[in-house]
JSON list of C-alpha atoms in Angstrom, two decimals:
[
{"chain": "F", "resi": 1, "resn": "MET", "atom": "CA", "xyz": [86.45, 122.88, 98.65]},
{"chain": "F", "resi": 2, "resn": "TYR", "atom": "CA", "xyz": [85.98, 119.64, 96.19]},
{"chain": "F", "resi": 3, "resn": "ARG", "atom": "CA", "xyz": [84.27, 116.57, 97.42]},
{"chain": "F", "resi": 4, "resn": "VAL", "atom": "CA", "xyz": [86.26, 114.01, 96.03]},
{"chain": "F", "resi": 5, "resn": "TYR", "atom": "CA", "xyz": [86.17, 109.56, 96.09]},
{"chain": "F", "resi": 6, "resn": "LEU", "atom": "CA", "xyz": [89.37, 107.36, 96.54]},
{"chain": "F", "resi": 7, "resn": "GLY", "atom": "CA", "xyz": [89.25, 103.89, 95.73]},
{"chain": "F", "resi": 8, "resn": "LEU", "atom": "CA", "xyz": [92.24, 102.03, 97.23]},
{"chain": "F", "resi": 9, "resn": "GLY", "atom": "CA", "xyz": [92.89, 98.65, 97.17]},
{"chain": "F", "resi": 10, "resn": "SER", "atom": "CA", "xyz": [96.14, 95.76, 98.36]},
{"chain": "F", "resi": 11, "resn": "ASN", "atom": "CA", "xyz": [96.93, 92.67, 97.24]},
{"chain": "F", "resi": 12, "resn": "ILE", "atom": "CA", "xyz": [99.87, 91.78, 98.50]},
{"chain": "F", "resi": 13, "resn": "GLY", "atom": "CA", "xyz": [100.85, 91.32, 102.44]},
{"chain": "F", "resi": 14, "resn": "PRO", "atom": "CA", "xyz": [98.86, 92.14, 105.57]},
{"chain": "F", "resi": 15, "resn": "ARG", "atom": "CA", "xyz": [96.50, 93.49, 102.62]},
{"chain": "F", "resi": 16, "resn": "LEU", "atom": "CA", "xyz": [94.16, 94.99, 105.69]},
{"chain": "F", "resi": 17, "resn": "GLU", "atom": "CA", "xyz": [96.88, 96.42, 107.56]},
{"chain": "F", "resi": 18, "resn": "HIS", "atom": "CA", "xyz": [97.62, 98.26, 104.05]},
{"chain": "F", "resi": 19, "resn": "LEU", "atom": "CA", "xyz": [94.40, 100.10, 103.46]},
{"chain": "F", "resi": 20, "resn": "ALA", "atom": "CA", "xyz": [93.85, 101.20, 107.22]},
{"chain": "F", "resi": 21, "resn": "THR", "atom": "CA", "xyz": [97.87, 102.57, 107.20]},
{"chain": "F", "resi": 22, "resn": "ALA", "atom": "CA", "xyz": [96.94, 103.97, 103.41]},
{"chain": "F", "resi": 23, "resn": "VAL", "atom": "CA", "xyz": [93.53, 105.15, 105.33]},
{"chain": "F", "resi": 24, "resn": "ALA", "atom": "CA", "xyz": [95.41, 107.05, 108.06]},
{"chain": "F", "resi": 25, "resn": "ASN", "atom": "CA", "xyz": [97.94, 109.14, 105.97]},
{"chain": "F", "resi": 26, "resn": "ILE", "atom": "CA", "xyz": [95.20, 110.24, 103.58]},
{"chain": "F", "resi": 27, "resn": "ALA", "atom": "CA", "xyz": [93.54, 111.35, 106.77]},
{"chain": "F", "resi": 28, "resn": "GLN", "atom": "CA", "xyz": [96.91, 113.48, 107.79]},
{"chain": "F", "resi": 29, "resn": "ILE", "atom": "CA", "xyz": [96.18, 115.58, 104.63]},
{"chain": "F", "resi": 30, "resn": "VAL", "atom": "CA", "xyz": [92.71, 115.62, 103.61]},
{"chain": "F", "resi": 31, "resn": "ARG", "atom": "CA", "xyz": [89.33, 115.73, 105.84]},
{"chain": "F", "resi": 32, "resn": "VAL", "atom": "CA", "xyz": [87.60, 112.03, 105.55]},
{"chain": "F", "resi": 33, "resn": "THR", "atom": "CA", "xyz": [83.72, 112.04, 105.59]},
{"chain": "F", "resi": 34, "resn": "ALA", "atom": "CA", "xyz": [83.08, 108.33, 104.55]},
{"chain": "F", "resi": 35, "resn": "ILE", "atom": "CA", "xyz": [84.96, 105.10, 104.17]},
{"chain": "F", "resi": 36, "resn": "SER", "atom": "CA", "xyz": [82.73, 101.91, 102.64]},
{"chain": "F", "resi": 37, "resn": "SER", "atom": "CA", "xyz": [83.27, 98.63, 103.59]},
{"chain": "F", "resi": 38, "resn": "VAL", "atom": "CA", "xyz": [86.33, 96.06, 102.43]},
{"chain": "F", "resi": 39, "resn": "TYR", "atom": "CA", "xyz": [85.51, 93.80, 99.48]},
{"chain": "F", "resi": 40, "resn": "GLU", "atom": "CA", "xyz": [87.37, 91.24, 98.50]},
{"chain": "F", "resi": 41, "resn": "THR", "atom": "CA", "xyz": [87.57, 91.35, 94.60]},
{"chain": "F", "resi": 42, "resn": "GLU", "atom": "CA", "xyz": [89.23, 89.20, 92.19]},
{"chain": "F", "resi": 43, "resn": "PRO", "atom": "CA", "xyz": [92.00, 90.53, 90.45]},
{"chain": "F", "resi": 44, "resn": "VAL", "atom": "CA", "xyz": [91.29, 92.11, 86.53]},
{"chain": "F", "resi": 45, "resn": "GLY", "atom": "CA", "xyz": [93.31, 91.88, 83.87]},
{"chain": "F", "resi": 46, "resn": "MET", "atom": "CA", "xyz": [95.93, 90.38, 86.06]},
{"chain": "F", "resi": 47, "resn": "GLU", "atom": "CA", "xyz": [96.40, 86.35, 85.26]},
{"chain": "F", "resi": 48, "resn": "GLY", "atom": "CA", "xyz": [97.28, 84.37, 88.46]},
{"chain": "F", "resi": 49, "resn": "ALA", "atom": "CA", "xyz": [97.44, 87.55, 90.71]},
{"chain": "F", "resi": 50, "resn": "ASP", "atom": "CA", "xyz": [96.50, 87.36, 94.34]},
{"chain": "F", "resi": 51, "resn": "ASP", "atom": "CA", "xyz": [92.92, 88.82, 95.46]},
{"chain": "F", "resi": 52, "resn": "PHE", "atom": "CA", "xyz": [92.63, 92.17, 95.68]},
{"chain": "F", "resi": 53, "resn": "LEU", "atom": "CA", "xyz": [91.06, 93.78, 99.21]},
{"chain": "F", "resi": 54, "resn": "ASN", "atom": "CA", "xyz": [89.54, 97.10, 97.85]},
{"chain": "F", "resi": 55, "resn": "MET", "atom": "CA", "xyz": [87.43, 99.91, 99.40]},
{"chain": "F", "resi": 56, "resn": "ALA", "atom": "CA", "xyz": [86.34, 103.83, 98.84]},
{"chain": "F", "resi": 57, "resn": "ILE", "atom": "CA", "xyz": [86.68, 106.60, 100.49]},
{"chain": "F", "resi": 58, "resn": "GLY", "atom": "CA", "xyz": [85.27, 110.00, 100.22]},
{"chain": "F", "resi": 59, "resn": "ILE", "atom": "CA", "xyz": [87.20, 113.20, 100.87]},
{"chain": "F", "resi": 60, "resn": "GLU", "atom": "CA", "xyz": [87.15, 116.65, 100.40]},
{"chain": "F", "resi": 61, "resn": "THR", "atom": "CA", "xyz": [90.10, 119.00, 99.71]},
{"chain": "F", "resi": 62, "resn": "ASP", "atom": "CA", "xyz": [91.04, 122.13, 98.62]},
{"chain": "F", "resi": 63, "resn": "ASP", "atom": "CA", "xyz": [93.83, 120.46, 96.29]},
{"chain": "F", "resi": 64, "resn": "ASP", "atom": "CA", "xyz": [93.39, 119.95, 92.13]},
{"chain": "F", "resi": 65, "resn": "PRO", "atom": "CA", "xyz": [93.48, 116.84, 90.70]},
{"chain": "F", "resi": 66, "resn": "PRO", "atom": "CA", "xyz": [97.21, 117.16, 89.97]},
{"chain": "F", "resi": 67, "resn": "LEU", "atom": "CA", "xyz": [98.16, 117.82, 93.48]},
{"chain": "F", "resi": 68, "resn": "LEU", "atom": "CA", "xyz": [95.80, 115.93, 95.33]},
{"chain": "F", "resi": 69, "resn": "LEU", "atom": "CA", "xyz": [97.63, 112.62, 93.30]},
{"chain": "F", "resi": 70, "resn": "VAL", "atom": "CA", "xyz": [101.44, 113.67, 93.56]},
{"chain": "F", "resi": 71, "resn": "LYS", "atom": "CA", "xyz": [100.67, 113.76, 97.40]},
{"chain": "F", "resi": 72, "resn": "LEU", "atom": "CA", "xyz": [98.53, 110.19, 96.91]},
{"chain": "F", "resi": 73, "resn": "ARG", "atom": "CA", "xyz": [101.47, 108.93, 95.03]},
{"chain": "F", "resi": 74, "resn": "LYS", "atom": "CA", "xyz": [103.93, 110.28, 97.78]},
{"chain": "F", "resi": 75, "resn": "ILE", "atom": "CA", "xyz": [102.12, 107.84, 100.10]},
{"chain": "F", "resi": 76, "resn": "GLU", "atom": "CA", "xyz": [102.11, 105.41, 98.29]},
{"chain": "F", "resi": 77, "resn": "LYS", "atom": "CA", "xyz": [105.90, 105.22, 97.97]},
{"chain": "F", "resi": 78, "resn": "THR", "atom": "CA", "xyz": [106.34, 105.77, 101.01]},
{"chain": "F", "resi": 79, "resn": "MET", "atom": "CA", "xyz": [104.32, 102.56, 101.92]},
{"chain": "F", "resi": 80, "resn": "GLY", "atom": "CA", "xyz": [106.90, 100.82, 99.81]},
{"chain": "F", "resi": 81, "resn": "ARG", "atom": "CA", "xyz": [104.44, 100.73, 96.32]},
{"chain": "F", "resi": 82, "resn": "LYS", "atom": "CA", "xyz": [107.13, 100.22, 93.74]},
{"chain": "F", "resi": 83, "resn": "PRO", "atom": "CA", "xyz": [106.44, 100.98, 89.97]},
{"chain": "F", "resi": 84, "resn": "SER", "atom": "CA", "xyz": [105.82, 97.88, 88.26]},
{"chain": "F", "resi": 85, "resn": "ALA", "atom": "CA", "xyz": [103.67, 96.60, 85.48]},
{"chain": "F", "resi": 86, "resn": "HIS", "atom": "CA", "xyz": [100.63, 98.89, 84.91]},
{"chain": "F", "resi": 87, "resn": "HIS", "atom": "CA", "xyz": [98.44, 95.75, 85.97]},
{"chain": "F", "resi": 88, "resn": "GLY", "atom": "CA", "xyz": [101.10, 94.15, 88.56]},
{"chain": "F", "resi": 89, "resn": "PRO", "atom": "CA", "xyz": [99.98, 93.55, 92.48]},
{"chain": "F", "resi": 90, "resn": "ARG", "atom": "CA", "xyz": [100.98, 96.24, 94.43]},
{"chain": "F", "resi": 91, "resn": "ILE", "atom": "CA", "xyz": [100.96, 96.72, 98.32]},
{"chain": "F", "resi": 92, "resn": "ILE", "atom": "CA", "xyz": [98.97, 100.17, 98.01]},
{"chain": "F", "resi": 93, "resn": "ASP", "atom": "CA", "xyz": [96.78, 101.41, 95.15]},
{"chain": "F", "resi": 94, "resn": "ILE", "atom": "CA", "xyz": [95.19, 105.27, 95.55]},
{"chain": "F", "resi": 95, "resn": "ASP", "atom": "CA", "xyz": [93.07, 106.15, 92.08]},
{"chain": "F", "resi": 96, "resn": "ILE", "atom": "CA", "xyz": [91.27, 109.49, 91.96]},
{"chain": "F", "resi": 97, "resn": "LEU", "atom": "CA", "xyz": [87.24, 108.27, 91.71]},
{"chain": "F", "resi": 98, "resn": "LEU", "atom": "CA", "xyz": [85.39, 111.47, 91.34]},
{"chain": "F", "resi": 99, "resn": "TYR", "atom": "CA", "xyz": [85.62, 115.13, 91.76]},
{"chain": "F", "resi": 100, "resn": "ARG", "atom": "CA", "xyz": [82.31, 115.36, 92.50]},
{"chain": "F", "resi": 101, "resn": "GLY", "atom": "CA", "xyz": [80.75, 118.07, 89.62]},
{"chain": "F", "resi": 102, "resn": "MET", "atom": "CA", "xyz": [84.07, 118.23, 87.99]},
{"chain": "F", "resi": 103, "resn": "THR", "atom": "CA", "xyz": [85.98, 117.02, 84.88]},
{"chain": "F", "resi": 104, "resn": "TYR", "atom": "CA", "xyz": [90.27, 116.89, 84.07]},
{"chain": "F", "resi": 105, "resn": "ASP", "atom": "CA", "xyz": [92.10, 115.75, 82.04]},
{"chain": "F", "resi": 106, "resn": "ASP", "atom": "CA", "xyz": [95.82, 116.10, 81.26]},
{"chain": "F", "resi": 107, "resn": "HIS", "atom": "CA", "xyz": [99.09, 114.30, 81.55]},
{"chain": "F", "resi": 108, "resn": "MET", "atom": "CA", "xyz": [98.60, 113.60, 84.50]},
{"chain": "F", "resi": 109, "resn": "VAL", "atom": "CA", "xyz": [95.26, 112.79, 85.36]},
{"chain": "F", "resi": 110, "resn": "ARG", "atom": "CA", "xyz": [91.60, 112.11, 84.30]},
{"chain": "F", "resi": 111, "resn": "VAL", "atom": "CA", "xyz": [88.87, 112.34, 86.20]},
{"chain": "F", "resi": 112, "resn": "PRO", "atom": "CA", "xyz": [86.21, 111.05, 86.52]},
{"chain": "F", "resi": 113, "resn": "HIS", "atom": "CA", "xyz": [88.40, 107.96, 86.25]},
{"chain": "F", "resi": 114, "resn": "PRO", "atom": "CA", "xyz": [88.61, 106.90, 83.23]},
{"chain": "F", "resi": 115, "resn": "GLN", "atom": "CA", "xyz": [87.53, 103.08, 83.30]},
{"chain": "F", "resi": 116, "resn": "LEU", "atom": "CA", "xyz": [85.28, 103.50, 86.50]},
{"chain": "F", "resi": 117, "resn": "HIS", "atom": "CA", "xyz": [81.64, 102.37, 84.70]},
{"chain": "F", "resi": 118, "resn": "ARG", "atom": "CA", "xyz": [83.81, 99.49, 84.44]},
{"chain": "F", "resi": 119, "resn": "ARG", "atom": "CA", "xyz": [84.86, 98.06, 86.98]},
{"chain": "F", "resi": 120, "resn": "ARG", "atom": "CA", "xyz": [82.67, 96.49, 89.68]},
{"chain": "F", "resi": 121, "resn": "PHE", "atom": "CA", "xyz": [85.26, 96.30, 92.05]},
{"chain": "F", "resi": 122, "resn": "ALA", "atom": "CA", "xyz": [86.09, 100.59, 92.03]},
{"chain": "F", "resi": 123, "resn": "LEU", "atom": "CA", "xyz": [82.61, 100.81, 91.85]},
{"chain": "F", "resi": 124, "resn": "GLU", "atom": "CA", "xyz": [80.62, 98.23, 95.14]},
{"chain": "F", "resi": 125, "resn": "PRO", "atom": "CA", "xyz": [82.62, 100.39, 97.50]},
{"chain": "F", "resi": 126, "resn": "LEU", "atom": "CA", "xyz": [81.88, 103.60, 95.81]},
{"chain": "F", "resi": 127, "resn": "ASN", "atom": "CA", "xyz": [78.50, 102.73, 95.40]},
{"chain": "F", "resi": 128, "resn": "GLU", "atom": "CA", "xyz": [78.21, 101.82, 99.21]},
{"chain": "F", "resi": 129, "resn": "ILE", "atom": "CA", "xyz": [78.99, 105.63, 100.28]},
{"chain": "F", "resi": 130, "resn": "ALA", "atom": "CA", "xyz": [78.10, 107.53, 97.52]},
{"chain": "F", "resi": 131, "resn": "PRO", "atom": "CA", "xyz": [74.84, 106.02, 95.24]},
{"chain": "F", "resi": 132, "resn": "THR", "atom": "CA", "xyz": [74.09, 109.97, 93.65]},
{"chain": "F", "resi": 133, "resn": "ALA", "atom": "CA", "xyz": [77.73, 110.37, 93.18]},
{"chain": "F", "resi": 134, "resn": "LEU", "atom": "CA", "xyz": [77.42, 111.87, 89.42]},
{"chain": "F", "resi": 135, "resn": "HIS", "atom": "CA", "xyz": [79.75, 111.01, 86.77]},
{"chain": "F", "resi": 136, "resn": "SER", "atom": "CA", "xyz": [80.38, 114.29, 85.89]},
{"chain": "F", "resi": 137, "resn": "THR", "atom": "CA", "xyz": [81.16, 112.90, 81.23]},
{"chain": "F", "resi": 138, "resn": "MET", "atom": "CA", "xyz": [78.53, 110.21, 81.62]},
{"chain": "F", "resi": 139, "resn": "GLU", "atom": "CA", "xyz": [76.10, 111.96, 83.62]},
{"chain": "F", "resi": 140, "resn": "LYS", "atom": "CA", "xyz": [75.10, 108.72, 85.22]},
{"chain": "F", "resi": 141, "resn": "THR", "atom": "CA", "xyz": [75.22, 108.50, 89.01]},
{"chain": "F", "resi": 142, "resn": "VAL", "atom": "CA", "xyz": [77.09, 105.67, 90.92]},
{"chain": "F", "resi": 143, "resn": "GLY", "atom": "CA", "xyz": [74.58, 103.79, 91.45]},
{"chain": "F", "resi": 144, "resn": "TRP", "atom": "CA", "xyz": [73.36, 103.92, 87.67]},
{"chain": "F", "resi": 145, "resn": "LEU", "atom": "CA", "xyz": [76.73, 102.81, 86.69]},
{"chain": "F", "resi": 146, "resn": "LEU", "atom": "CA", "xyz": [76.75, 100.04, 88.92]},
{"chain": "F", "resi": 147, "resn": "ARG", "atom": "CA", "xyz": [73.61, 98.37, 87.92]},
{"chain": "F", "resi": 148, "resn": "ASN", "atom": "CA", "xyz": [74.57, 98.88, 84.35]},
{"chain": "F", "resi": 149, "resn": "CYS", "atom": "CA", "xyz": [77.96, 97.49, 85.00]},
{"chain": "F", "resi": 150, "resn": "ARG", "atom": "CA", "xyz": [78.78, 94.49, 82.40]},
{"chain": "F", "resi": 151, "resn": "ASP", "atom": "CA", "xyz": [82.38, 93.47, 84.88]},
{"chain": "F", "resi": 152, "resn": "SER", "atom": "CA", "xyz": [81.28, 89.83, 85.70]},
{"chain": "F", "resi": 153, "resn": "HIS", "atom": "CA", "xyz": [84.52, 89.83, 87.86]},
{"chain": "F", "resi": 154, "resn": "ARG", "atom": "CA", "xyz": [83.85, 88.34, 91.46]},
{"chain": "F", "resi": 155, "resn": "VAL", "atom": "CA", "xyz": [83.34, 91.47, 94.34]},
{"chain": "F", "resi": 156, "resn": "VAL", "atom": "CA", "xyz": [82.63, 90.34, 97.83]},
{"chain": "F", "resi": 157, "resn": "ILE", "atom": "CA", "xyz": [81.81, 92.53, 101.32]},
{"chain": "F", "resi": 158, "resn": "ALA", "atom": "CA", "xyz": [84.69, 91.35, 103.43]},
{"chain": "F", "resi": 159, "resn": "GLY", "atom": "CA", "xyz": [84.20, 93.20, 106.61]},
{"chain": "F", "resi": 160, "resn": "LEU", "atom": "CA", "xyz": [85.00, 96.38, 107.92]},
{"chain": "F", "resi": 161, "resn": "LEU", "atom": "CA", "xyz": [88.31, 98.14, 108.34]},
{"chain": "F", "resi": 162, "resn": "PRO", "atom": "CA", "xyz": [90.02, 99.17, 111.75]},
{"chain": "F", "resi": 163, "resn": "ASP", "atom": "CA", "xyz": [88.18, 102.15, 113.65]},
{"chain": "F", "resi": 164, "resn": "ILE", "atom": "CA", "xyz": [91.43, 103.93, 113.23]},
{"chain": "F", "resi": 165, "resn": "VAL", "atom": "CA", "xyz": [89.71, 107.20, 111.34]},
{"chain": "F", "resi": 166, "resn": "HIS", "atom": "CA", "xyz": [87.26, 108.90, 113.21]},
{"chain": "F", "resi": 167, "resn": "VAL", "atom": "CA", "xyz": [84.88, 110.04, 110.06]},
{"chain": "F", "resi": 168, "resn": "PRO", "atom": "CA", "xyz": [82.40, 113.11, 111.30]},
{"chain": "F", "resi": 169, "resn": "ALA", "atom": "CA", "xyz": [78.85, 112.99, 111.22]},
{"chain": "F", "resi": 170, "resn": "ASP", "atom": "CA", "xyz": [77.25, 114.79, 108.19]}
]
């Protein structure tokens, strides 16, 4: 069983509803163990785009990174995400941030996420649910990465996701 952390974001339409739907869909394929607050964030590398709502979730899965990625892409597609420019607006974006204790790299997926340490919008919510999780290639905790992140884009806590997915106590 792998302990995995995902980052979710939306900047089109009813953003909070998109996040809630994505979490509910993810909970149908894996065990959700933690859900962060929702953060309103300034888009990075997307001039003139609307602000994002971002969050992180912890999950447990038996899937290896490529299989999990295929399942997550299917959820994105089902929710209406269209192929777009790499840094384009999106209904939902689901990224694999960390597989606790694992490094993985192939043509489909890289774990840990190669930009995680540079993205405050991913680190803030991840730090809320997993401050001691270790970035397996940098050998630094999420908390350390956040404290040393040079990204100055705005990240503001916006509230909580509606209680649609029960997260069991550890």
